[in-house]
Tab-separated table of C-alpha atoms in Angstrom:
chain	number	residue	atom	x	y	z
A	1	MET	CA	88.795	112.964	73.057
A	2	ASN	CA	85.200	114.093	72.812
A	3	THR	CA	82.369	113.458	75.249
A	4	SER	CA	81.203	110.340	73.394
A	5	GLU	CA	84.634	108.753	73.469
A	6	PHE	CA	85.107	109.800	77.102
A	7	ARG	CA	81.931	107.947	78.046
A	8	ARG	CA	83.217	104.784	76.356
A	9	ARG	CA	86.813	105.024	77.574
A	10	GLY	CA	85.701	105.949	81.078
A	11	LYS	CA	83.675	102.754	81.345
A	12	GLU	CA	86.653	100.795	80.037
A	13	MET	CA	88.893	102.400	82.663
A	14	VAL	CA	86.479	101.616	85.476
A	15	ASP	CA	86.487	97.999	84.280
A	16	TYR	CA	90.312	97.977	84.156
A	17	VAL	CA	90.506	99.377	87.696
A	18	ALA	CA	87.952	96.907	89.026
A	19	ASN	CA	89.796	94.057	87.349
A	20	TYR	CA	93.056	95.255	88.795
A	21	MET	CA	91.623	95.410	92.302
A	22	GLU	CA	89.945	92.035	91.955
A	23	GLY	CA	93.052	90.407	90.663
A	24	ILE	CA	95.701	92.192	92.738
A	25	GLU	CA	96.248	89.145	94.955
A	26	GLY	CA	97.596	87.290	91.939
A	27	ARG	CA	100.189	89.954	91.127
A	28	GLN	CA	103.701	89.833	92.626
A	29	VAL	CA	103.601	92.292	95.444
A	30	TYR	CA	107.065	93.790	94.760
A	31	PRO	CA	108.353	94.267	91.216
A	32	ASP	CA	111.239	92.471	89.399
A	33	VAL	CA	112.874	95.551	87.943
A	34	GLU	CA	116.153	97.398	88.365
A	35	PRO	CA	116.583	101.194	88.684
A	36	GLY	CA	116.272	102.831	85.301
A	37	TYR	CA	114.114	100.006	83.813
A	38	LEU	CA	111.465	102.326	82.391
A	39	ARG	CA	113.344	104.914	80.260
A	40	PRO	CA	114.424	102.413	77.534
A	41	LEU	CA	110.813	101.234	77.176
A	42	ILE	CA	109.380	104.620	76.102
A	43	PRO	CA	110.412	107.201	73.440
A	44	ASP	CA	112.900	109.869	74.475
A	45	SER	CA	110.442	112.672	73.620
A	46	ALA	CA	106.684	113.276	73.417
A	47	PRO	CA	104.922	112.179	70.200
A	48	GLN	CA	104.278	114.828	67.500
A	49	GLU	CA	101.017	113.152	66.546
A	50	PRO	CA	98.483	111.774	69.056
A	51	ASP	CA	98.717	108.132	70.205
A	52	THR	CA	95.544	106.056	70.460
A	53	PHE	CA	93.912	105.273	73.757
A	54	GLU	CA	94.354	101.551	72.991
A	55	ASP	CA	98.078	101.997	72.732
A	56	ILE	CA	98.221	103.813	76.093
A	57	ILE	CA	96.124	101.120	77.812
A	58	ASN	CA	98.316	98.376	76.371
A	59	ASP	CA	101.457	100.159	77.588
A	60	ILE	CA	100.109	100.258	81.140
A	61	GLU	CA	100.513	96.501	81.442
A	62	LYS	CA	103.728	96.376	79.424
A	63	ILE	CA	105.542	99.368	80.957
A	64	ILE	CA	103.878	100.615	84.121
A	65	MET	CA	102.582	97.568	86.028
A	66	PRO	CA	105.920	95.685	85.874
A	67	GLY	CA	107.375	98.518	87.979
A	68	VAL	CA	104.502	98.926	90.431
A	69	THR	CA	104.724	97.998	94.126
A	70	HIS	CA	101.174	96.866	94.862
A	71	TRP	CA	100.359	98.688	98.063
A	72	HIS	CA	96.796	97.318	98.071
A	73	SER	CA	97.834	93.668	97.738
A	74	PRO	CA	96.763	91.548	100.734
A	75	TYR	CA	100.431	90.476	100.883
A	76	PHE	CA	101.691	94.023	101.371
A	77	PHE	CA	102.630	94.415	105.061
A	78	ALA	CA	105.113	97.305	104.783
A	79	TYR	CA	105.071	100.908	106.082
A	80	PHE	CA	101.509	101.748	107.120
A	81	PRO	CA	98.242	101.373	105.172
A	82	THR	CA	97.421	103.701	102.346
A	83	ALA	CA	93.649	103.908	102.187
A	84	SER	CA	91.692	102.781	99.158
A	85	SER	CA	87.989	102.349	98.567
A	86	TYR	CA	85.656	102.473	95.589
A	87	PRO	CA	83.595	105.419	96.975
A	88	ALA	CA	86.803	107.467	97.353
A	89	MET	CA	87.911	106.587	93.824
A	90	LEU	CA	84.562	107.748	92.413
A	91	ALA	CA	84.805	110.941	94.419
A	92	ASP	CA	88.276	111.561	93.077
A	93	MET	CA	86.864	111.259	89.564
A	94	LEU	CA	84.300	113.922	90.308
A	95	CYS	CA	86.935	116.106	91.953
A	96	GLY	CA	89.001	115.904	88.813
A	97	ALA	CA	86.004	116.731	86.658
A	98	ILE	CA	84.958	119.772	88.710
A	99	GLY	CA	88.623	120.879	88.794
A	100	CYS	CA	88.129	123.851	91.063
A	101	ILE	CA	91.100	125.365	93.010
A	102	GLY	CA	89.360	125.966	96.281
A	103	PHE	CA	91.618	128.513	98.011
A	104	SER	CA	88.703	130.716	99.085
A	105	TRP	CA	84.921	130.659	99.433
A	106	ALA	CA	84.465	132.618	96.226
A	107	ALA	CA	86.770	130.257	94.303
A	108	SER	CA	84.162	127.564	94.882
A	109	PRO	CA	81.674	127.934	97.751
A	110	ALA	CA	80.809	124.217	97.865
A	111	CYS	CA	84.490	123.242	98.124
A	112	THR	CA	85.029	125.466	101.132
A	113	GLU	CA	81.766	124.770	102.924
A	114	LEU	CA	81.784	120.974	102.469
A	115	GLU	CA	85.322	120.862	103.870
A	116	THR	CA	84.298	122.734	107.033
A	117	VAL	CA	81.299	120.348	107.529
A	118	MET	CA	83.348	117.183	106.839
A	119	MET	CA	86.051	118.297	109.284
A	120	ASP	CA	83.369	118.752	111.908
A	121	TRP	CA	81.816	115.367	111.048
A	122	LEU	CA	85.219	113.727	111.518
A	123	GLY	CA	85.997	115.755	114.639
A	124	LYS	CA	82.768	114.461	116.182
A	125	MET	CA	83.649	110.873	115.270
A	126	LEU	CA	86.849	111.371	117.271
A	127	GLU	CA	85.044	113.195	120.106
A	128	LEU	CA	87.379	116.152	119.757
A	129	PRO	CA	86.855	119.050	122.167
A	130	GLU	CA	84.364	121.608	120.805
A	131	ALA	CA	87.109	124.209	120.626
A	132	PHE	CA	88.393	122.434	117.472
A	133	LEU	CA	85.041	122.450	115.653
A	134	THR	CA	83.846	125.153	113.264
A	135	GLU	CA	80.124	124.797	113.831
A	136	LYS	CA	80.399	126.118	117.375
A	137	ALA	CA	81.474	129.536	115.986
A	138	GLY	CA	84.513	129.505	118.226
A	139	GLU	CA	88.108	130.300	117.379
A	140	GLY	CA	89.143	126.889	116.022
A	141	GLY	CA	88.469	124.776	112.983
A	142	GLY	CA	89.667	122.021	110.650
A	143	VAL	CA	91.405	122.000	107.300
A	144	ILE	CA	92.569	119.243	104.927
A	145	GLN	CA	96.304	119.287	104.376
A	146	GLY	CA	98.214	117.142	101.857
A	147	SER	CA	100.148	115.068	104.435
A	148	ALA	CA	101.046	114.905	108.099
A	149	SER	CA	104.439	116.302	107.174
A	150	GLU	CA	102.759	119.438	105.859
A	151	ALA	CA	100.602	119.729	108.972
A	152	THR	CA	103.633	119.513	111.263
A	153	LEU	CA	105.440	122.159	109.251
A	154	VAL	CA	102.385	124.450	109.142
A	155	ALA	CA	102.016	124.077	112.934
A	156	LEU	CA	105.698	124.792	113.543
A	157	LEU	CA	105.694	127.879	111.312
A	158	ALA	CA	102.559	129.194	112.992
A	159	ALA	CA	104.041	128.585	116.424
A	160	ARG	CA	107.280	130.315	115.438
A	161	THR	CA	105.420	133.438	114.217
A	162	LYS	CA	103.296	133.476	117.425
A	163	ALA	CA	106.379	133.201	119.638
A	164	ILE	CA	108.234	135.959	117.722
A	165	HIS	CA	105.266	138.309	117.998
A	166	ARG	CA	104.851	137.610	121.705
A	167	LEU	CA	108.540	138.196	122.468
A	168	GLN	CA	108.762	141.319	120.356
A	169	ALA	CA	105.665	142.734	122.045
A	170	ALA	CA	107.369	142.301	125.418
A	171	SER	CA	110.785	143.472	124.172
A	172	PRO	CA	110.475	145.641	121.015
A	173	GLU	CA	114.260	145.861	120.696
A	174	LEU	CA	114.547	142.167	119.887
A	175	THR	CA	115.009	141.428	116.194
A	176	GLN	CA	113.469	138.398	114.492
A	177	ALA	CA	116.940	137.000	113.800
A	178	ALA	CA	117.934	137.315	117.439
A	179	ILE	CA	114.834	135.423	118.521
A	180	MET	CA	115.149	132.771	115.797
A	181	GLU	CA	118.617	131.704	116.810
A	182	LYS	CA	117.343	130.900	120.316
A	183	LEU	CA	114.089	129.131	119.485
A	184	VAL	CA	114.027	125.411	120.182
A	185	ALA	CA	111.423	122.728	119.389
A	186	TYR	CA	111.040	119.249	120.856
A	187	SER	CA	109.817	115.816	119.956
A	188	SER	CA	110.358	112.230	121.042
A	189	ASP	CA	113.370	110.332	119.705
A	190	GLN	CA	110.732	108.074	118.138
A	191	ALA	CA	109.085	110.897	116.146
A	192	HIS	CA	108.830	110.657	112.354
A	193	SER	CA	111.685	112.157	110.265
A	194	SER	CA	109.256	114.781	108.950
A	195	VAL	CA	109.389	116.482	112.329
A	196	GLU	CA	113.152	116.945	111.983
A	197	ARG	CA	112.577	118.191	108.412
A	198	ALA	CA	110.057	120.755	109.679
A	199	GLY	CA	112.727	122.101	112.055
A	200	LEU	CA	115.207	122.365	109.144
A	201	ILE	CA	112.729	124.182	106.914
A	202	GLY	CA	111.610	126.401	109.798
A	203	GLY	CA	115.189	127.300	110.691
A	204	VAL	CA	114.865	126.354	114.360
A	205	LYS	CA	116.686	123.931	116.635
A	206	LEU	CA	114.918	120.615	117.181
A	207	LYS	CA	115.826	118.458	120.143
A	208	ALA	CA	114.897	114.757	120.534
A	209	ILE	CA	113.569	113.809	123.994
A	210	PRO	CA	114.695	110.325	125.077
A	211	SER	CA	111.717	107.993	125.200
A	212	ASP	CA	111.014	105.559	128.071
A	213	GLY	CA	110.972	101.789	128.053
A	214	ASN	CA	107.689	101.828	126.086
A	215	PHE	CA	109.145	104.238	123.475
A	216	ALA	CA	107.030	107.089	124.791
A	217	MET	CA	107.892	110.710	125.599
A	218	ARG	CA	107.245	111.398	129.332
A	219	ALA	CA	107.039	114.582	131.358
A	220	SER	CA	110.213	114.095	133.343
A	221	ALA	CA	112.441	113.841	130.306
A	222	LEU	CA	110.776	116.856	128.611
A	223	ARG	CA	110.998	118.885	131.783
A	224	GLU	CA	114.678	118.154	132.158
A	225	ALA	CA	115.368	119.329	128.603
A	226	LEU	CA	113.347	122.508	129.143
A	227	GLU	CA	115.196	123.427	132.311
A	228	SER	CA	118.574	122.848	130.675
A	229	ASP	CA	117.726	124.880	127.603
A	230	ARG	CA	116.207	127.800	129.474
A	231	ALA	CA	119.329	127.930	131.635
A	232	ALA	CA	121.385	128.130	128.418
A	233	GLY	CA	119.356	131.132	127.224
A	234	LEU	CA	117.312	129.238	124.688
A	235	ILE	CA	113.563	129.786	124.095
A	236	PRO	CA	111.431	126.597	124.017
A	237	PHE	CA	108.310	127.220	121.873
A	238	PHE	CA	107.031	124.051	120.177
A	239	VAL	CA	106.478	120.384	121.091
A	240	VAL	CA	105.342	117.516	118.845
A	241	ALA	CA	103.747	114.594	120.624
A	242	THR	CA	103.284	111.447	118.524
A	243	LEU	CA	100.363	109.065	118.959
A	244	GLY	CA	101.287	105.905	117.062
A	245	THR	CA	104.931	106.226	116.058
A	246	THR	CA	106.082	104.922	112.707
A	247	THR	CA	108.678	102.624	114.199
A	248	CYS	CA	106.500	100.677	116.669
A	249	CYS	CA	103.158	102.491	117.088
A	250	SER	CA	104.004	103.816	120.562
A	251	PHE	CA	102.153	106.654	122.221
A	252	ASP	CA	103.641	109.726	123.885
A	253	ASN	CA	101.999	110.518	127.189
A	254	LEU	CA	99.707	113.486	126.344
A	255	LEU	CA	98.226	113.716	129.781
A	256	GLU	CA	101.739	114.360	131.187
A	257	VAL	CA	103.212	116.430	128.351
A	258	GLY	CA	100.158	118.578	127.643
A	259	PRO	CA	99.954	120.460	130.957
A	260	ILE	CA	103.687	121.247	130.767
A	261	CYS	CA	103.251	122.764	127.316
A	262	ASN	CA	100.327	124.859	128.458
A	263	LYS	CA	102.127	126.069	131.589
A	264	GLU	CA	105.309	126.874	129.670
A	265	ASP	CA	103.410	128.689	126.826
A	266	MET	CA	104.669	126.247	124.209
A	267	TRP	CA	102.608	125.219	121.170
A	268	LEU	CA	101.639	121.501	121.410
A	269	HIS	CA	101.126	119.727	118.098
A	270	VAL	CA	99.716	116.186	118.162
A	271	ASP	CA	100.725	113.927	115.249
A	272	ALA	CA	98.562	110.839	115.058
A	273	ALA	CA	99.095	110.233	111.328
A	274	TYR	CA	98.380	106.470	111.366
A	275	ALA	CA	96.733	105.836	114.713
A	276	GLY	CA	94.220	108.682	114.602
A	277	SER	CA	91.744	106.668	112.485
A	278	ALA	CA	91.357	104.158	115.334
A	279	PHE	CA	90.125	106.829	117.688
A	280	ILE	CA	86.655	106.616	116.066
A	281	CYS	CA	86.337	103.333	117.980
A	282	PRO	CA	85.279	103.880	121.605
A	283	GLU	CA	87.727	101.194	122.843
A	284	PHE	CA	90.677	103.204	121.406
A	285	ARG	CA	89.459	106.710	122.136
A	286	HIS	CA	91.380	106.777	125.468
A	287	LEU	CA	94.621	106.877	123.457
A	288	LEU	CA	93.618	110.473	122.468
A	289	ASN	CA	93.071	111.622	126.079
A	290	GLY	CA	94.964	114.856	126.632
A	291	VAL	CA	94.189	116.304	123.174
A	292	GLU	CA	92.434	119.068	125.027
A	293	PHE	CA	95.841	120.491	125.820
A	294	ALA	CA	96.851	120.636	122.126
A	295	ASP	CA	97.013	123.676	119.966
A	296	SER	CA	96.830	121.562	116.839
A	297	PHE	CA	96.016	117.937	116.052
A	298	ASN	CA	96.501	115.973	112.854
A	299	PHE	CA	95.978	112.482	111.454
A	300	ASN	CA	95.669	110.926	107.959
A	301	PRO	CA	92.295	109.514	106.854
A	302	HIS	CA	94.291	108.574	103.745
A	303	LYS	CA	96.130	105.988	105.853
A	304	TRP	CA	93.489	103.942	107.575
A	305	LEU	CA	90.044	105.448	107.022
A	306	LEU	CA	89.382	104.411	103.412
A	307	VAL	CA	89.822	107.899	101.994
A	308	ASN	CA	92.340	107.719	99.141
A	309	PHE	CA	95.514	109.814	99.284
A	310	ASP	CA	95.834	112.730	99.770
A	311	CYS	CA	93.683	113.715	102.738
A	312	SER	CA	95.382	114.763	105.988
A	313	ALA	CA	92.998	116.158	108.602
A	314	MET	CA	94.343	119.007	110.767
A	315	TRP	CA	92.482	120.926	113.466
A	316	VAL	CA	93.627	124.055	115.352
A	317	LYS	CA	92.228	125.516	118.553
A	318	LYS	CA	92.813	129.104	117.322
A	319	ARG	CA	92.717	129.547	113.529
A	320	SER	CA	94.075	133.105	113.756
A	321	ASP	CA	97.399	131.537	114.732
A	322	LEU	CA	97.567	130.068	111.251
A	323	THR	CA	96.207	133.063	109.363
A	324	GLY	CA	98.496	135.312	111.320
A	325	ALA	CA	101.475	133.378	109.958
A	326	PHE	CA	100.401	132.878	106.339
A	327	ARG	CA	97.997	135.657	105.492
A	328	LEU	CA	98.583	137.704	102.358
A	329	ASP	CA	95.734	139.412	100.468
A	330	PRO	CA	96.665	140.427	96.894
A	331	THR	CA	93.872	142.283	95.092
A	332	TYR	CA	93.292	139.500	92.543
A	333	LEU	CA	92.264	137.032	95.304
A	334	LYS	CA	89.760	139.297	97.049
A	335	HIS	CA	85.984	138.807	96.492
A	336	SER	CA	82.775	140.733	97.063
A	337	HIS	CA	81.715	138.783	100.191
A	338	GLN	CA	84.986	139.166	101.970
A	339	ASP	CA	84.394	142.433	103.753
A	340	SER	CA	80.714	143.057	103.176
A	341	GLY	CA	79.359	141.507	106.394
A	342	LYS	CA	76.143	140.844	104.474
A	343	LEU	CA	76.134	137.035	104.568
A	344	LYS	CA	72.989	135.233	105.621
A	345	PRO	CA	72.711	134.047	109.287
A	346	ALA	CA	73.432	130.459	108.166
A	347	PHE	CA	76.973	131.590	107.366
A	348	ASN	CA	77.600	133.306	110.666
A	349	ILE	CA	79.874	130.448	111.698
A	350	PHE	CA	82.354	131.813	109.184
A	351	LEU	CA	82.258	135.360	110.488
A	352	THR	CA	84.211	135.226	113.745
A	353	ASP	CA	87.041	137.459	112.653
A	354	GLY	CA	85.080	140.111	110.784
A	355	PRO	CA	86.077	139.298	107.189
A	356	PHE	CA	84.978	135.922	105.874
A	357	HIS	CA	87.525	133.718	107.627
A	358	VAL	CA	87.446	130.483	105.586
A	359	LEU	CA	90.153	131.541	103.161
A	360	PHE	CA	91.963	128.241	103.132
A	361	GLN	CA	95.033	129.703	101.406
A	362	HIS	CA	95.848	131.184	104.788
A	363	TRP	CA	95.701	127.766	106.478
A	364	GLN	CA	98.397	126.014	104.408
A	365	ILE	CA	101.600	126.435	102.437
A	366	PRO	CA	100.271	126.201	98.819
A	367	LEU	CA	97.564	128.497	97.488
A	368	GLY	CA	95.837	125.895	95.385
A	369	ARG	CA	93.844	122.968	96.780
A	370	ARG	CA	91.649	120.263	95.339
A	371	PHE	CA	88.064	119.371	96.293
A	372	ARG	CA	89.302	116.677	98.655
A	373	SER	CA	86.360	116.780	101.022
A	374	LEU	CA	84.279	115.026	98.348
A	375	LYS	CA	86.193	111.842	99.153
A	376	MET	CA	85.343	112.172	102.861
A	377	TRP	CA	81.676	112.853	102.037
A	378	PHE	CA	81.363	109.780	99.811
A	379	VAL	CA	83.239	107.462	102.167
A	380	PHE	CA	81.521	108.565	105.377
A	381	ARG	CA	78.106	108.229	103.816
A	382	MET	CA	78.636	104.910	102.036
A	383	TYR	CA	80.364	103.170	104.969
A	384	GLY	CA	78.824	104.929	107.907
A	385	VAL	CA	80.611	105.274	111.225
A	386	LYS	CA	79.808	101.670	112.106
A	387	GLY	CA	81.273	100.370	108.841
A	388	LEU	CA	84.461	102.330	109.364
A	389	GLN	CA	84.755	101.079	112.948
A	390	ALA	CA	84.281	97.490	111.760
A	391	TYR	CA	87.161	97.968	109.230
A	392	ILE	CA	89.528	99.277	111.941
A	393	ARG	CA	88.630	96.478	114.304
A	394	LYS	CA	89.235	93.788	111.689
A	395	HIS	CA	92.741	95.095	111.076
A	396	VAL	CA	93.503	95.209	114.795
A	397	GLN	CA	92.185	91.642	115.225
A	398	LEU	CA	94.430	90.427	112.379
A	399	SER	CA	97.497	92.089	113.944
A	400	HIS	CA	96.816	90.277	117.217
A	401	GLU	CA	96.405	87.037	115.265
A	402	PHE	CA	99.862	87.543	113.774
A	403	GLU	CA	101.246	88.440	117.212
A	404	SER	CA	99.844	85.163	118.580
A	405	LEU	CA	101.515	83.181	115.808
A	406	VAL	CA	104.899	84.823	116.537
A	407	LEU	CA	104.576	84.130	120.298
A	408	GLN	CA	103.969	80.452	119.620
A	409	ASP	CA	107.394	80.088	117.921
A	410	PRO	CA	110.237	80.138	120.491
A	411	ARG	CA	112.704	81.332	117.821
A	412	PHE	CA	111.000	84.761	117.646
A	413	GLU	CA	110.231	87.628	119.981
A	414	ILE	CA	107.798	90.542	120.022
A	415	CYS	CA	109.664	93.858	120.428
A	416	ALA	CA	106.897	96.372	121.290
A	417	GLU	CA	103.310	96.287	122.600
A	418	VAL	CA	100.815	95.517	119.900
A	419	THR	CA	98.062	98.132	120.292
A	420	LEU	CA	96.610	98.662	116.817
A	421	GLY	CA	97.572	97.149	113.422
A	422	LEU	CA	101.387	96.876	113.662
A	423	VAL	CA	103.480	94.033	115.026
A	424	CYS	CA	107.204	94.497	115.628
A	425	PHE	CA	109.029	91.158	115.803
A	426	ARG	CA	112.419	89.573	115.181
A	427	LEU	CA	114.354	86.364	115.482
A	428	LYS	CA	116.047	86.027	118.812
A	429	GLY	CA	119.711	86.678	118.094
A	430	SER	CA	121.875	89.113	116.281
A	431	ASN	CA	120.903	92.019	114.034
A	432	LYS	CA	122.803	90.269	111.262
A	433	VAL	CA	120.493	87.270	111.286
A	434	ASN	CA	117.435	89.491	111.199
A	435	GLU	CA	118.824	91.549	108.352
A	436	ALA	CA	119.401	88.301	106.461
A	437	LEU	CA	115.816	87.240	107.176
A	438	LEU	CA	114.389	90.484	105.887
A	439	GLN	CA	116.611	90.289	102.743
A	440	ARG	CA	115.282	86.786	102.052
A	441	ILE	CA	111.627	87.850	102.582
A	442	ASN	CA	111.826	90.801	100.234
A	443	SER	CA	113.928	88.953	97.640
A	444	ALA	CA	111.293	86.207	97.448
A	445	LYS	CA	108.677	88.900	96.725
A	446	LYS	CA	105.754	86.859	98.069
A	447	ILE	CA	105.143	89.422	100.816
A	448	HIS	CA	106.652	92.800	101.479
A	449	LEU	CA	107.997	94.109	104.841
A	450	VAL	CA	110.166	97.008	105.970
A	451	PRO	CA	112.368	97.210	109.121
A	452	CYS	CA	113.009	99.636	111.922
A	453	HIS	CA	115.531	100.087	114.717
A	454	LEU	CA	114.338	99.979	118.320
A	455	ARG	CA	117.225	101.083	120.436
A	456	ASP	CA	120.044	98.842	119.204
A	457	LYS	CA	117.820	96.095	117.714
A	458	PHE	CA	117.101	95.554	114.031
A	459	VAL	CA	113.375	94.790	113.967
A	460	LEU	CA	110.865	93.616	111.324
A	461	ARG	CA	107.550	95.450	111.056
A	462	PHE	CA	104.393	93.564	110.045
A	463	ALA	CA	101.660	96.131	109.332
A	464	ILE	CA	98.112	95.137	108.398
A	465	CYS	CA	97.540	97.294	105.337
A	466	SER	CA	95.236	96.097	102.572
A	467	ARG	CA	91.484	96.640	102.582
A	468	THR	CA	91.104	93.091	101.336
A	469	VAL	CA	93.509	91.314	103.707
A	470	GLU	CA	92.048	88.293	105.525
A	471	SER	CA	93.169	85.786	108.117
A	472	ALA	CA	94.272	83.396	105.371
A	473	HIS	CA	96.750	85.942	104.024
A	474	VAL	CA	98.218	86.497	107.457
A	475	GLN	CA	98.551	82.756	108.009
A	476	ARG	CA	100.257	82.232	104.604
A	477	ALA	CA	102.587	85.131	105.300
A	478	TRP	CA	103.610	83.602	108.649
A	479	GLU	CA	104.206	80.177	107.099
A	480	HIS	CA	106.425	81.874	104.518
A	481	ILE	CA	108.363	83.798	107.147
A	482	LYS	CA	108.890	80.635	109.219
A	483	GLU	CA	110.276	78.742	106.251
A	484	LEU	CA	112.720	81.521	105.369
A	485	ALA	CA	113.724	81.843	109.024
A	486	ALA	CA	114.650	78.136	109.056
A	487	ASP	CA	116.805	78.694	105.958
A	488	VAL	CA	118.561	81.678	107.578
A	489	LEU	CA	119.253	79.861	110.859
A	490	ARG	CA	120.513	76.794	108.961
A	491	ALA	CA	122.844	79.001	106.884
A	492	GLU	CA	124.136	80.674	110.040
A	493	LYS	CA	125.142	77.342	111.539
A	494	GLU	CA	127.017	76.168	108.430
């Protein structure tokens, strides 16, 4: 494909994407395929001679689209939102064209510097403490990770390294293995499974703290676990507090948990993967109160802030905690600015640690990284803070509209406080009847939902997800749910 054909095909692809987005409401939200459907539809090996672009485009509709779950359909109410906007799509195009691997400043100066500025822009939208911002030339800063799962793992590994160094400095006879077998991390029993996975990968014990009646981790339960574990000779070192849990969007009590972590010298990581976007709205910012106690904080603009996947924003109060855990400097990755100390004053914000500190390969697990800050730059500029706030508020309003509809039907109950864009609800009655209802909903394929368990209850989750969802879609979804509920209840009586 030469430049001339690329121009032509690129315009065709933009039209295809625009048509897809405009017509997505008319597509069945969940596909009618069985596992293994795709392999028989394509050759068993790559073609020896090139195929035409027309053939590939035709196969998208024949082979790919029949197996797509349309996450951006206004009838998709499952999981949490995955962000999508035209500015972010255009930025992704440019990112792919530039194609830099921005692990260091020298690898692509604009990639590094725009990321530091965008993370400061976003930090200011959230009113994060200045300790987390790069422009203040302090010890902290922000970095784009691939996912909240990666951010949690990076934080845990950094905390583990920091704890080992601290304990070995006090008792040089202690081996790393001896320390590792005693380290213990904590999270709420409502935390995402990625927290448990981080413990598995990090080789440390992870304990679930029982949540309270509002599904939140509180100081009393955490303190009880700490006292018990210290008495058993264990070494508490890491706590994950969740703001906006996946199950029901509950919020751990940062103002209680944070001071304990600081007093006990435990790393506090705050995971706000979904809910963090809402904190740009003044009326929801109080949900982030207590972040000043955190050592690291993360949320996903790629969930609810119109920045397409992947873009997970992570801030640390002391960046040397990350670089101390992940830093390696092979000769082939060094560059002439790294140790010269001859950068212009405008770059002094990068010179806190002597050598040029924004070597993002030391802030993450992989070496390579894409120019993801372009998506933030495009979206923030083309929507503005007010436009982004309006988008969040619309979703929250729609969730409360659905909550109101549920409350008007005596057959149903709301199972957790509706704070942002998620409603947890169920038919009053057995888990079996609610499982049957969900099965009918997803078999009909007019809308798509996923469940959760809250204590011993099987619960349906209704999440406002699509950028294009309106009140009419919510109303139609509820009418559909009511009809299927009547069928389920009728069948139960027979």
